[in-house]
Tab-separated table of N, CA and C in Angstrom:
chain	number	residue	atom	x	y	z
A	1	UNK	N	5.115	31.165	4.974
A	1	UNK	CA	3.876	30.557	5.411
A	1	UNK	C	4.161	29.743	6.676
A	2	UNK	N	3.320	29.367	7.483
A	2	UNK	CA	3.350	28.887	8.901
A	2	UNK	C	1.965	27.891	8.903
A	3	UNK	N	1.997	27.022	9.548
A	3	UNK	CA	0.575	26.036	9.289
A	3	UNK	C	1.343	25.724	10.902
A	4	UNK	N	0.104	25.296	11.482
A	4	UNK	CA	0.178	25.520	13.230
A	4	UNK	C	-0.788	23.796	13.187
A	5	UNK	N	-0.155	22.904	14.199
A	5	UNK	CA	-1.199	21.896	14.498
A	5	UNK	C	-1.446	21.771	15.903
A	6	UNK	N	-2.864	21.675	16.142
A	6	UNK	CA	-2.290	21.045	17.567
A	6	UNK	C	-1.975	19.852	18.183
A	7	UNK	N	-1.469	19.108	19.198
A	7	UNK	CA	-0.573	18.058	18.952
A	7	UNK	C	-1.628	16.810	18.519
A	8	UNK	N	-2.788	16.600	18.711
A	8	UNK	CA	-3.421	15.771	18.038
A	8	UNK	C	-3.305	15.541	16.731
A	9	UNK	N	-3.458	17.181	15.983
A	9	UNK	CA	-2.911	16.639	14.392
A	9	UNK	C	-1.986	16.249	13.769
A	10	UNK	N	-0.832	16.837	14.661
A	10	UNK	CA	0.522	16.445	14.318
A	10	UNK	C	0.526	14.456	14.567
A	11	UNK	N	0.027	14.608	15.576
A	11	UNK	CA	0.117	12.769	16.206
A	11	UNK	C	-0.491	12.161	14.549
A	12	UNK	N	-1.510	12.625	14.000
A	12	UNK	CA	-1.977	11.944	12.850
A	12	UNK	C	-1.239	12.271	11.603
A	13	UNK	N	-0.264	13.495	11.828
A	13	UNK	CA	0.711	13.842	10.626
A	13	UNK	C	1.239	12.892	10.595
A	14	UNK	N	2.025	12.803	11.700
A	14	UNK	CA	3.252	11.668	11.839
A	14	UNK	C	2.921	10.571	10.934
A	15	UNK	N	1.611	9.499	11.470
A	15	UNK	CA	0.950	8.482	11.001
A	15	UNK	C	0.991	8.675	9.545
A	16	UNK	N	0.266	9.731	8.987
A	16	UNK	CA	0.103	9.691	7.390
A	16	UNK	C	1.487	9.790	6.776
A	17	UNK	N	2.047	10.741	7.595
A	17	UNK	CA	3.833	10.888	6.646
A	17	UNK	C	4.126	9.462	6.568
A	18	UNK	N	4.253	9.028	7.464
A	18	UNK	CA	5.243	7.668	7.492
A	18	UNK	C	4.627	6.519	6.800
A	19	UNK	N	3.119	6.705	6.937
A	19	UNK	CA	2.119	5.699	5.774
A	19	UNK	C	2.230	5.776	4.365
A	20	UNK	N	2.678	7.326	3.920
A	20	UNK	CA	2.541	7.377	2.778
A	20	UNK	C	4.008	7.386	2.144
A	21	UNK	N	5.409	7.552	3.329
A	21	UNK	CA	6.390	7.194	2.893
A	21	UNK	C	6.688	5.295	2.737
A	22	UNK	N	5.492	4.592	3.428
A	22	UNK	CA	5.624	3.091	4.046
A	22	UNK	C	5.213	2.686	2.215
A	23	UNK	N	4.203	3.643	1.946
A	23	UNK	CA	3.739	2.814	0.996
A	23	UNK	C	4.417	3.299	-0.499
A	24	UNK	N	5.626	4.158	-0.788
A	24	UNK	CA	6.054	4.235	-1.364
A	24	UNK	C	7.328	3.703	-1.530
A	25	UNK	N	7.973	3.645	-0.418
A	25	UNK	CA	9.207	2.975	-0.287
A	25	UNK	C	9.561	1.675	0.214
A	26	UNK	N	8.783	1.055	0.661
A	26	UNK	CA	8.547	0.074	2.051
A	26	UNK	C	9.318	-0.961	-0.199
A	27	UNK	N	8.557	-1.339	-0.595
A	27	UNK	CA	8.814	-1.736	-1.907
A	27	UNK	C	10.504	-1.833	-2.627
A	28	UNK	N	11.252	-0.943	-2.091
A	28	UNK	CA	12.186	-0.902	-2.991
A	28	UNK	C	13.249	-0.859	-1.874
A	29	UNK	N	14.532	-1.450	-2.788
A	29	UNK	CA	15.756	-1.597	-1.236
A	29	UNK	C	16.508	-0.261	-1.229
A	30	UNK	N	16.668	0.556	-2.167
A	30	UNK	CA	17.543	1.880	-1.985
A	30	UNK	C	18.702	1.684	-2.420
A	31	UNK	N	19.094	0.703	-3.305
A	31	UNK	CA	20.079	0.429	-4.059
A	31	UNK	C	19.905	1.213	-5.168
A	32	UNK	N	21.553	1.213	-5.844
A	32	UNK	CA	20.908	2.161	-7.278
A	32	UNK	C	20.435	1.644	-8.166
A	33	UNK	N	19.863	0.173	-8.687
A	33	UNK	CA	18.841	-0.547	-9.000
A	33	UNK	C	17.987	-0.725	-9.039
A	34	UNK	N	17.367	0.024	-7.404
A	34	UNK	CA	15.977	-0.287	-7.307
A	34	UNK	C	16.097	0.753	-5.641
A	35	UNK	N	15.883	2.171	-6.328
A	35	UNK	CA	16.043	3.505	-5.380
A	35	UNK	C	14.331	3.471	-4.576
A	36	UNK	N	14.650	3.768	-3.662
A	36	UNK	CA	13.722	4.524	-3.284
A	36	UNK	C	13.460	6.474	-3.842
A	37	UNK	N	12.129	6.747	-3.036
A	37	UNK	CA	11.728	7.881	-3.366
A	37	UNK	C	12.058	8.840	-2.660
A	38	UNK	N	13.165	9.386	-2.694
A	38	UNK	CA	14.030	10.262	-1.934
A	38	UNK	C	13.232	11.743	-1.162
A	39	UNK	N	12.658	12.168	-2.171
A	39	UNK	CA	11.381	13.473	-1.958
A	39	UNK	C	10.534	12.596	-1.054
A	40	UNK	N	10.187	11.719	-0.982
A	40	UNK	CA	8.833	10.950	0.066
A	40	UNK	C	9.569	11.413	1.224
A	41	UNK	N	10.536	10.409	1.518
A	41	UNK	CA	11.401	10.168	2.693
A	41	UNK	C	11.773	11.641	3.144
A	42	UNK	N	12.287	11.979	2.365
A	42	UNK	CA	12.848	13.256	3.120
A	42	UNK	C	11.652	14.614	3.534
A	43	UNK	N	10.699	14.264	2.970
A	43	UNK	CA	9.384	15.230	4.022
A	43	UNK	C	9.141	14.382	5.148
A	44	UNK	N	9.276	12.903	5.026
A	44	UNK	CA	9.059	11.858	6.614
A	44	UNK	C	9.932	12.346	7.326
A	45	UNK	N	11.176	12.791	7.331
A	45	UNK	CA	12.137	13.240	7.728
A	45	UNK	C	11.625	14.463	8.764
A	46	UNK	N	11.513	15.578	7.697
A	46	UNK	CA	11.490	16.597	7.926
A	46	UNK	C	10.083	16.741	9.172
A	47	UNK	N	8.832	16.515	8.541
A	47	UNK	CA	8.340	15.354	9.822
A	47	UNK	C	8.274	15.842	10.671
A	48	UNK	N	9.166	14.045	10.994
A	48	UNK	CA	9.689	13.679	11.757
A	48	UNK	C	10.664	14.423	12.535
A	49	UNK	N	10.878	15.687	12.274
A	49	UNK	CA	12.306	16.341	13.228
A	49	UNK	C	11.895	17.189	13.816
A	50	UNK	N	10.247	17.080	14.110
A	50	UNK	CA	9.271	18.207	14.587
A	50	UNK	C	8.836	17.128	16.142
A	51	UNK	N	9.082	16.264	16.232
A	51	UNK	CA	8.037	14.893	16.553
A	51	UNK	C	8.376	15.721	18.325
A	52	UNK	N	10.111	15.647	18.524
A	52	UNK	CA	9.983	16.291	19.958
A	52	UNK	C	9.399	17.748	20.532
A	53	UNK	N	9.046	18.261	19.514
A	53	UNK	CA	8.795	19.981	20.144
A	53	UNK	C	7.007	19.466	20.271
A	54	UNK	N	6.604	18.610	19.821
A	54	UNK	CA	5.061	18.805	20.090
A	54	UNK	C	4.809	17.400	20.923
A	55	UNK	N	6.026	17.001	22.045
A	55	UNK	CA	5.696	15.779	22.794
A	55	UNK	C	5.645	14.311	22.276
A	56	UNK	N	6.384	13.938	21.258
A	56	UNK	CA	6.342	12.633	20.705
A	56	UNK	C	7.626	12.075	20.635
A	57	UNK	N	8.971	12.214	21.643
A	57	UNK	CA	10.099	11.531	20.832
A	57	UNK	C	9.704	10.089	21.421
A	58	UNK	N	8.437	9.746	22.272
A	58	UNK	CA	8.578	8.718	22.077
A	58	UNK	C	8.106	7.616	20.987
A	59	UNK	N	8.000	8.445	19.724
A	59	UNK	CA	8.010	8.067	18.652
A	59	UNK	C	8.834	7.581	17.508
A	60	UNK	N	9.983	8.536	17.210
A	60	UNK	CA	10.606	9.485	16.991
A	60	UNK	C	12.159	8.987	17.545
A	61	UNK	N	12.965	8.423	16.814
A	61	UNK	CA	14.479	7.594	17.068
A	61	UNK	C	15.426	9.038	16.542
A	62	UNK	N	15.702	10.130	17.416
A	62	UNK	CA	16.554	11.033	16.516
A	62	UNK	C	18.154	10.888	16.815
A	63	UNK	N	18.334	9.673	17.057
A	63	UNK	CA	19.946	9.538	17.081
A	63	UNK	C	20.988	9.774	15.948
A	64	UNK	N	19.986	9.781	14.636
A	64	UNK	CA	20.909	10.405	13.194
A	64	UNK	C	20.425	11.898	12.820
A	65	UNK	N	19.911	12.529	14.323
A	65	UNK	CA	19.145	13.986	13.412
A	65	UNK	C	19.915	14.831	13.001
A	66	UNK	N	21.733	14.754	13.177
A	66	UNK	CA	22.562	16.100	12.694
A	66	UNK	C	22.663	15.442	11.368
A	67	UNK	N	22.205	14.181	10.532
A	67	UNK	CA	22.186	13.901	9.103
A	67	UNK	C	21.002	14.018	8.537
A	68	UNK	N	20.176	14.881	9.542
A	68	UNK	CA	19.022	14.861	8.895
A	68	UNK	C	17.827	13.707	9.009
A	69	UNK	N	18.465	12.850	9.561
A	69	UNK	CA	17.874	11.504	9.442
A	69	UNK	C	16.890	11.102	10.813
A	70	UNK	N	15.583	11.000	10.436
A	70	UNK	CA	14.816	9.866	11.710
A	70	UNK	C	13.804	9.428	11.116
A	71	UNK	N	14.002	8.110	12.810
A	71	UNK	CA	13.332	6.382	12.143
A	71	UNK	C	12.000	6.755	13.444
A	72	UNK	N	11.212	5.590	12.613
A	72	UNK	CA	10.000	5.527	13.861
A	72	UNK	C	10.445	4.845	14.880
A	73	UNK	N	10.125	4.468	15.874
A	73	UNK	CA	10.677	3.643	16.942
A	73	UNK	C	9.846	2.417	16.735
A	74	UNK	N	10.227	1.437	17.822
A	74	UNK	CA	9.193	0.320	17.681
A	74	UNK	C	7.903	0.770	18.050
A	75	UNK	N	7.713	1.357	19.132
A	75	UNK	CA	6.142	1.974	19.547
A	75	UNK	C	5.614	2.387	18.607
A	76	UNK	N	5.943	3.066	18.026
A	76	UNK	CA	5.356	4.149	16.452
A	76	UNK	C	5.085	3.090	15.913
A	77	UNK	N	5.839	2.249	15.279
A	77	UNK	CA	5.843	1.166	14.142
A	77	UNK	C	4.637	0.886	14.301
A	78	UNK	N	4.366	-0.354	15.516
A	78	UNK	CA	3.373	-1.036	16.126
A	78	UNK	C	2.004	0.106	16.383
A	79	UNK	N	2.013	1.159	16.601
A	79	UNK	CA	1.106	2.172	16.585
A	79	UNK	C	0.619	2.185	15.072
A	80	UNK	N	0.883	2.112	14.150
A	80	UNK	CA	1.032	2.393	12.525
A	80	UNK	C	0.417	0.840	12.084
A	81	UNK	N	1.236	-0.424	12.328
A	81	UNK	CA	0.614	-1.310	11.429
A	81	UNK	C	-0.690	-2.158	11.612
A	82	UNK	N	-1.263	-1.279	12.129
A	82	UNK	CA	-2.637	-1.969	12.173
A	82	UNK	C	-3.041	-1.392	10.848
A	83	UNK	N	-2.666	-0.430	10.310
A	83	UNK	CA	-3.158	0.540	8.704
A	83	UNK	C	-2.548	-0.310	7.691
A	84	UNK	N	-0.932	-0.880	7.971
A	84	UNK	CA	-0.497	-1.255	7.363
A	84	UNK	C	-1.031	-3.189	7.055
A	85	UNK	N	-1.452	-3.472	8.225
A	85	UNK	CA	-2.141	-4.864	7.786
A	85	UNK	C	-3.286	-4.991	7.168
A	86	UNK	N	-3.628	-4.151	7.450
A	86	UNK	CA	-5.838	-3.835	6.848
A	86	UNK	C	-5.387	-3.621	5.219
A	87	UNK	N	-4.214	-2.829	4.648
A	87	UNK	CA	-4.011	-2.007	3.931
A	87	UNK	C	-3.760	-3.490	2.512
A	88	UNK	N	-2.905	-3.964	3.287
A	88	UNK	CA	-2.146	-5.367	2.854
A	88	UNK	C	-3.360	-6.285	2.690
A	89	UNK	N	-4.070	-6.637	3.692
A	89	UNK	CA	-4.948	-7.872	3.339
A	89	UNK	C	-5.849	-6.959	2.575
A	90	UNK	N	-6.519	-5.701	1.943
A	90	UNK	CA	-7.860	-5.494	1.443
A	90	UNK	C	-6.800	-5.716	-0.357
A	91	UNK	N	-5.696	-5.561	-0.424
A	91	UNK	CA	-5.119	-5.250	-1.366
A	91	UNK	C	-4.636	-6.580	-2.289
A	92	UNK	N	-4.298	-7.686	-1.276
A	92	UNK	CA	-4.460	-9.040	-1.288
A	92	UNK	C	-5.783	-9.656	-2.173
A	93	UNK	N	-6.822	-9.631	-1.256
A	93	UNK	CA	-8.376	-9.738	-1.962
A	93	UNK	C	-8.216	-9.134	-3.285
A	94	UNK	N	-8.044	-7.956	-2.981
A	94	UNK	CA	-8.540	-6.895	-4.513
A	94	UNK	C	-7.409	-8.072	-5.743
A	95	UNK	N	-6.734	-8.146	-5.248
A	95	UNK	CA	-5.312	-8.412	-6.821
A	95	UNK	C	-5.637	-9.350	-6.445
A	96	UNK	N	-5.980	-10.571	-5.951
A	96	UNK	CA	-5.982	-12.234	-6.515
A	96	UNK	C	-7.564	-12.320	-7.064
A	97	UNK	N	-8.470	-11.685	-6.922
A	97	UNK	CA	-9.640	-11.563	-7.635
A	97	UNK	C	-9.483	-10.671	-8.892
A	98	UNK	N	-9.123	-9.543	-9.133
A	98	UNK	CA	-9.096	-9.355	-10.601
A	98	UNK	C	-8.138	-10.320	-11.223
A	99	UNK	N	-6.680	-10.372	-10.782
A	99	UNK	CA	-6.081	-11.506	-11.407
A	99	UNK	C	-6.334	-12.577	-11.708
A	100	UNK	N	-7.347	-12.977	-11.005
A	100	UNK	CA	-7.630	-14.673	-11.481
A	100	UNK	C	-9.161	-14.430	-12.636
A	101	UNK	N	-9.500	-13.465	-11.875
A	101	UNK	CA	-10.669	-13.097	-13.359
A	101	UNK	C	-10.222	-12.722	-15.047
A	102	UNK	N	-9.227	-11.809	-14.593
A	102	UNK	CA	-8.359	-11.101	-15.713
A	102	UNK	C	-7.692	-12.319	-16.504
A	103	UNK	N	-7.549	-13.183	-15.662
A	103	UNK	CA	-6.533	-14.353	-16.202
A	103	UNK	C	-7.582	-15.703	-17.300
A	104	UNK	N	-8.207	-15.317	-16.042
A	104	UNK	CA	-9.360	-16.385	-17.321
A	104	UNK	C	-10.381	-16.014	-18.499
A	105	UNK	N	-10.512	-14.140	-18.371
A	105	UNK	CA	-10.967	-13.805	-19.374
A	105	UNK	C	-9.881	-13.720	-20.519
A	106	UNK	N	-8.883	-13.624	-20.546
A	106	UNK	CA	-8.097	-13.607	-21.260
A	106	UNK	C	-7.286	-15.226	-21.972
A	107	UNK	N	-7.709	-16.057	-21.230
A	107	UNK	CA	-7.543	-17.565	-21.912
A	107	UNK	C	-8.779	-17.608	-22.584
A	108	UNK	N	-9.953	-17.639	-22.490
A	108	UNK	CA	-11.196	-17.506	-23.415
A	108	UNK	C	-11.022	-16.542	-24.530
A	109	UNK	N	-10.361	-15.471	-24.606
A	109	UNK	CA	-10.631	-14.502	-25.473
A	109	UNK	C	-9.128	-14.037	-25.866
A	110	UNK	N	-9.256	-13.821	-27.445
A	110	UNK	CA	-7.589	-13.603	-27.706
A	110	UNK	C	-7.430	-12.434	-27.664
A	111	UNK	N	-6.107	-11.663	-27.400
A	111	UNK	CA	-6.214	-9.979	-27.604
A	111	UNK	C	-6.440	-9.205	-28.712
A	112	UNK	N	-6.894	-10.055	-29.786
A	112	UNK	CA	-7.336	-9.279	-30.895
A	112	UNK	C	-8.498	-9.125	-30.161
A	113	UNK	N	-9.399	-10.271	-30.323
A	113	UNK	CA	-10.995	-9.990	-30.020
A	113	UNK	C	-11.285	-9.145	-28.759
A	114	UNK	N	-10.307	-9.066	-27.845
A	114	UNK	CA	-10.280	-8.286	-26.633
A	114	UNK	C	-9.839	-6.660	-27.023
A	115	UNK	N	-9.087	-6.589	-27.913
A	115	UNK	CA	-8.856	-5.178	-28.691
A	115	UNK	C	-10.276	-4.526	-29.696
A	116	UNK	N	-11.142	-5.668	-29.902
A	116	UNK	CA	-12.174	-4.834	-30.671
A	116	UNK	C	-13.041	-5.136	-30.110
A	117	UNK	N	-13.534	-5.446	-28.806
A	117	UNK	CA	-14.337	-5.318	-28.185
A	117	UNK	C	-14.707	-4.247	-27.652
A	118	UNK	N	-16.782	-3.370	-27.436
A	118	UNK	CA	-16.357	-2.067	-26.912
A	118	UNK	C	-16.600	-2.478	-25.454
A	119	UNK	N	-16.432	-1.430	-24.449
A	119	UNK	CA	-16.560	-1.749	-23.178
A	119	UNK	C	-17.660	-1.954	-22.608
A	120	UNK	N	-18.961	-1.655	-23.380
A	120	UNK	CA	-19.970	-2.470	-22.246
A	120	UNK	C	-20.154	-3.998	-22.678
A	121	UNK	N	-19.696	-4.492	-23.896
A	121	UNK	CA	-19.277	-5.754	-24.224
A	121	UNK	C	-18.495	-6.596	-23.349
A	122	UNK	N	-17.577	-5.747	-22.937
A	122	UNK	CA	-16.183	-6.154	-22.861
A	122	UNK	C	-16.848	-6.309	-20.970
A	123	UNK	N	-17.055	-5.569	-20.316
A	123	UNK	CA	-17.764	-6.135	-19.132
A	123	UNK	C	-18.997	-6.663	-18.842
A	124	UNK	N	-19.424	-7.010	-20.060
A	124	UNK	CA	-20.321	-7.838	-20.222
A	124	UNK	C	-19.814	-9.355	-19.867
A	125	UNK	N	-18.916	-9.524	-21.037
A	125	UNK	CA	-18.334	-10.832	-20.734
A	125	UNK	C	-17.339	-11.250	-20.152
A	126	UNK	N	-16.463	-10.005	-19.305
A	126	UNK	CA	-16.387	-10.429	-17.843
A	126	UNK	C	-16.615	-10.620	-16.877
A	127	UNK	N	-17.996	-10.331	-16.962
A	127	UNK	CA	-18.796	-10.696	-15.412
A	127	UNK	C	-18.932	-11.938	-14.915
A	128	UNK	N	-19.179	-12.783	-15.728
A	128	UNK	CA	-19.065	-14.511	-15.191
A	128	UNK	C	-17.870	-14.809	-14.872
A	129	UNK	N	-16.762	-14.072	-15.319
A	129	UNK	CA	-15.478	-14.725	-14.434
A	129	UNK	C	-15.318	-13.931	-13.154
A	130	UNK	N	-15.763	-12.399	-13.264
A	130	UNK	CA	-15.913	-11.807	-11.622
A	130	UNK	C	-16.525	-12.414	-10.757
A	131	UNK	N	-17.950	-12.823	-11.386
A	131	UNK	CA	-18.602	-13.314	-10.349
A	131	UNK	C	-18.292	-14.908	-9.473
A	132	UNK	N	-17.746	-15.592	-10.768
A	132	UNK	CA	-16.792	-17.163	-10.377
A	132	UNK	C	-16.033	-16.900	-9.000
A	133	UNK	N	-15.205	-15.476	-9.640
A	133	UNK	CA	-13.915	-15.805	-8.642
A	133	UNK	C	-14.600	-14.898	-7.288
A	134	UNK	N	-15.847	-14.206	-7.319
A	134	UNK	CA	-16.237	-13.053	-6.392
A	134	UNK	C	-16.840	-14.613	-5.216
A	135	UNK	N	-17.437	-15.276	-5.789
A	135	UNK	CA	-18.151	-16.575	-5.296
A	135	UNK	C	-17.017	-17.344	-4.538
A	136	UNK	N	-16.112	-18.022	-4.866
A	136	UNK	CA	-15.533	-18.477	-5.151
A	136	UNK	C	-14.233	-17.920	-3.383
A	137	UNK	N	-14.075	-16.946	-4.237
A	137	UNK	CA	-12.933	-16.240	-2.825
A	137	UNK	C	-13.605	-16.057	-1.743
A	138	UNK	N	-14.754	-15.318	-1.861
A	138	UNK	CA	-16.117	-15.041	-0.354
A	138	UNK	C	-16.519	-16.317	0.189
A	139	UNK	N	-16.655	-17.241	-0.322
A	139	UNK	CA	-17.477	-18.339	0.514
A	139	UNK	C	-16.413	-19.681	0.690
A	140	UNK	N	-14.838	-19.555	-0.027
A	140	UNK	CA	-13.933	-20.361	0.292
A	140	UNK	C	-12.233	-19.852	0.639
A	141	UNK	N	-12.116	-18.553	0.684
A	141	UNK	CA	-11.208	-17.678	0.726
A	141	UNK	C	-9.900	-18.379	-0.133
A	142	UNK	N	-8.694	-18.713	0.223
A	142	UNK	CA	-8.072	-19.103	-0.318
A	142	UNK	C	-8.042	-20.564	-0.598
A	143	UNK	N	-8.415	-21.072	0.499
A	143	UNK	CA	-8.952	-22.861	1.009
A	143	UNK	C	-8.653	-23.905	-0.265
A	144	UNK	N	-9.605	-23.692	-1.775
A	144	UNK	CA	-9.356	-24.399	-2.626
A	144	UNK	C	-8.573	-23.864	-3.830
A	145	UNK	N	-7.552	-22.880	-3.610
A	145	UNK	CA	-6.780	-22.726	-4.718
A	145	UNK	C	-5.431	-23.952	-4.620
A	146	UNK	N	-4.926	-24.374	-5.655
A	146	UNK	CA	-4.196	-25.439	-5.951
A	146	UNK	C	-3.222	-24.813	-7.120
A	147	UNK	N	-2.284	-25.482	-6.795
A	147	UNK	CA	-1.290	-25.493	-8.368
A	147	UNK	C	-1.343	-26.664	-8.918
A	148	UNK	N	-1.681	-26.795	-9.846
A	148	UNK	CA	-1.312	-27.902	-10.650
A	148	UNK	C	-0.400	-28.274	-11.353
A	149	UNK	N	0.068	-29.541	-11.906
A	149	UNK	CA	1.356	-29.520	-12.403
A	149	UNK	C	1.112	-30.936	-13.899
Protein backbone atom coordinates (compact mmCIF):
# COMPACT_ATOMS: atom_id res chain seq x y z
CA UNK A 1 0.00 0.00 0.00
CA UNK A 2 1.25 3.63 -0.72
CA UNK A 3 -0.77 6.72 0.81
CA UNK A 4 0.69 9.93 -1.07
CA UNK A 5 0.38 13.51 0.86
CA UNK A 6 0.86 16.59 -0.39
CA UNK A 7 3.29 18.60 1.57
CA UNK A 8 0.57 20.49 3.36
CA UNK A 9 -0.69 17.23 4.81
CA UNK A 10 2.35 15.87 5.68
CA UNK A 11 3.18 19.51 7.50
CA UNK A 12 -0.11 18.53 9.64
CA UNK A 13 1.11 14.75 9.89
CA UNK A 14 4.12 15.82 11.45
CA UNK A 15 2.00 18.06 14.03
CA UNK A 16 -0.49 15.19 14.92
CA UNK A 17 2.38 12.43 15.11
CA UNK A 18 4.32 14.32 17.50
CA UNK A 19 0.96 15.57 19.43
CA UNK A 20 -0.16 12.33 19.85
CA UNK A 21 3.33 10.93 20.69
CA UNK A 22 3.56 14.46 23.19
CA UNK A 23 0.54 13.27 24.75
CA UNK A 24 1.41 9.84 25.39
CA UNK A 25 4.81 10.03 26.42
CA UNK A 26 5.55 13.63 27.31
CA UNK A 27 4.19 11.83 31.04
CA UNK A 28 6.62 9.19 31.64
CA UNK A 29 10.65 9.34 31.91
CA UNK A 30 11.57 6.04 29.89
CA UNK A 31 13.03 4.40 32.72
CA UNK A 32 12.16 0.80 33.30
CA UNK A 33 9.81 2.05 36.04
CA UNK A 34 8.00 4.26 34.31
CA UNK A 35 8.56 3.35 30.20
CA UNK A 36 7.34 5.17 27.74
CA UNK A 37 5.21 3.96 24.70
CA UNK A 38 7.67 2.61 22.43
CA UNK A 39 5.00 1.80 19.35
CA UNK A 40 3.88 5.74 19.74
CA UNK A 41 7.41 6.97 19.40
CA UNK A 42 8.60 4.86 16.96
CA UNK A 43 5.73 5.76 14.18
CA UNK A 44 6.92 9.68 15.37
CA UNK A 45 10.03 8.37 14.24
CA UNK A 46 9.22 6.80 11.31
CA UNK A 47 7.39 10.15 10.62
CA UNK A 48 9.61 11.93 11.15
CA UNK A 49 12.35 10.31 8.70
CA UNK A 50 10.08 11.41 5.84
CA UNK A 51 10.18 15.23 7.15
CA UNK A 52 13.30 15.98 4.50
CA UNK A 53 11.97 14.43 1.20
CA UNK A 54 8.74 16.63 1.44
CA UNK A 55 10.80 20.03 2.48
CA UNK A 56 10.74 20.15 6.31
CA UNK A 57 14.24 19.33 7.86
CA UNK A 58 13.72 22.48 9.12
CA UNK A 59 11.74 20.71 11.46
CA UNK A 60 13.17 17.65 11.76
CA UNK A 61 16.83 17.22 14.00
CA UNK A 62 18.10 13.96 11.95
CA UNK A 63 21.51 13.83 13.50
CA UNK A 64 20.54 10.21 15.18
CA UNK A 65 18.73 8.99 11.83
CA UNK A 66 21.25 5.84 11.21
CA UNK A 67 19.52 4.79 14.92
CA UNK A 68 16.52 5.38 13.64
CA UNK A 69 16.06 8.21 15.81
CA UNK A 70 14.51 12.01 15.25
CA UNK A 71 13.72 14.97 17.51
CA UNK A 72 11.61 18.05 16.58
CA UNK A 73 13.77 21.02 16.50
CA UNK A 74 13.09 24.10 18.46
CA UNK A 75 11.06 25.69 15.49
CA UNK A 76 8.77 22.58 15.32
CA UNK A 77 8.45 22.52 19.11
CA UNK A 78 7.35 26.22 19.28
CA UNK A 79 5.24 25.59 16.00
CA UNK A 80 3.33 22.66 18.09
CA UNK A 81 2.82 24.25 21.60
CA UNK A 82 0.33 26.50 21.07
CA UNK A 83 -1.93 22.82 20.90
CA UNK A 84 0.01 21.84 23.62
CA UNK A 85 -0.92 24.94 25.96
CA UNK A 86 -4.72 25.21 24.93
CA UNK A 87 -4.58 21.35 25.46
CA UNK A 88 -3.08 21.80 29.13
CA UNK A 89 -5.12 24.77 30.32
CA UNK A 90 -8.78 23.25 28.90
CA UNK A 91 -7.63 20.02 30.82
CA UNK A 92 -6.65 22.03 33.95
CA UNK A 93 -10.36 23.59 34.12
CA UNK A 94 -11.92 20.21 33.24
CA UNK A 95 -9.94 18.16 36.39
CA UNK A 96 -10.04 20.90 39.15
CA UNK A 97 -13.85 21.23 38.53
CA UNK A 98 -14.91 17.65 38.52
CA UNK A 99 -12.38 17.11 41.30
CA UNK A 100 -13.49 19.55 43.58
CA UNK A 101 -17.18 18.58 42.77
CA UNK A 102 -16.37 14.81 42.94
CA UNK A 103 -14.66 15.63 46.19
CA UNK A 104 -17.48 17.21 47.89
CA UNK A 105 -20.07 14.93 46.66
CA UNK A 106 -18.38 12.31 48.12
CA UNK A 107 -17.81 13.95 51.78
CA UNK A 108 -21.73 14.38 51.85
CA UNK A 109 -22.44 10.95 50.71
CA UNK A 110 -20.82 7.61 51.84
CA UNK A 111 -19.89 4.99 49.14
CA UNK A 112 -22.43 2.75 50.20
CA UNK A 113 -25.23 5.29 49.56
CA UNK A 114 -23.24 6.35 46.43
CA UNK A 115 -23.19 2.50 45.37
CA UNK A 116 -27.06 2.30 45.55
CA UNK A 117 -27.82 5.20 44.12
CA UNK A 118 -29.36 5.02 40.39
CA UNK A 119 -27.90 7.51 38.00
CA UNK A 120 -30.44 9.99 37.39
CA UNK A 121 -30.40 10.26 41.27
CA UNK A 122 -27.00 10.16 41.44
CA UNK A 123 -26.74 13.40 39.02
CA UNK A 124 -29.34 14.70 40.50
CA UNK A 125 -27.52 15.28 43.58
CA UNK A 126 -24.53 16.25 42.02
CA UNK A 127 -25.56 19.09 40.39
CA UNK A 128 -25.33 21.60 43.28
CA UNK A 129 -21.79 20.77 43.74
CA UNK A 130 -21.19 21.19 39.73
CA UNK A 131 -22.87 24.08 39.69
CA UNK A 132 -20.91 25.57 43.16
CA UNK A 133 -17.70 24.79 41.66
CA UNK A 134 -19.02 25.70 37.73
CA UNK A 135 -19.90 29.32 39.57
CA UNK A 136 -17.32 29.46 41.53
CA UNK A 137 -14.18 28.69 38.94
CA UNK A 138 -16.02 31.02 35.96
CA UNK A 139 -16.53 34.12 37.86
CA UNK A 140 -13.29 33.69 40.30
CA UNK A 141 -10.92 31.29 38.44
CA UNK A 142 -8.47 30.11 40.79
CA UNK A 143 -8.30 33.60 42.89
CA UNK A 144 -10.14 32.14 46.09
CA UNK A 145 -8.94 28.64 46.42
CA UNK A 146 -6.94 28.30 49.80
CA UNK A 147 -5.43 25.45 51.78
CA UNK A 148 -6.24 25.29 54.99
CA UNK A 149 -4.50 23.92 57.80
Amino acid sequence: MKIEFTKEQFEKLLKVVYLGNWMANAIHNGSEEDPIHKEIEDIENYIFSFAKEFGFEKYVDDEDAKEGRFFPTNEFDELVQKYVEEYDDECFWDEIFYRLSDRDFERKYTNEEIFKMEMKDRFEKEEPFRKKWDDELNNHGIGRLEVKE
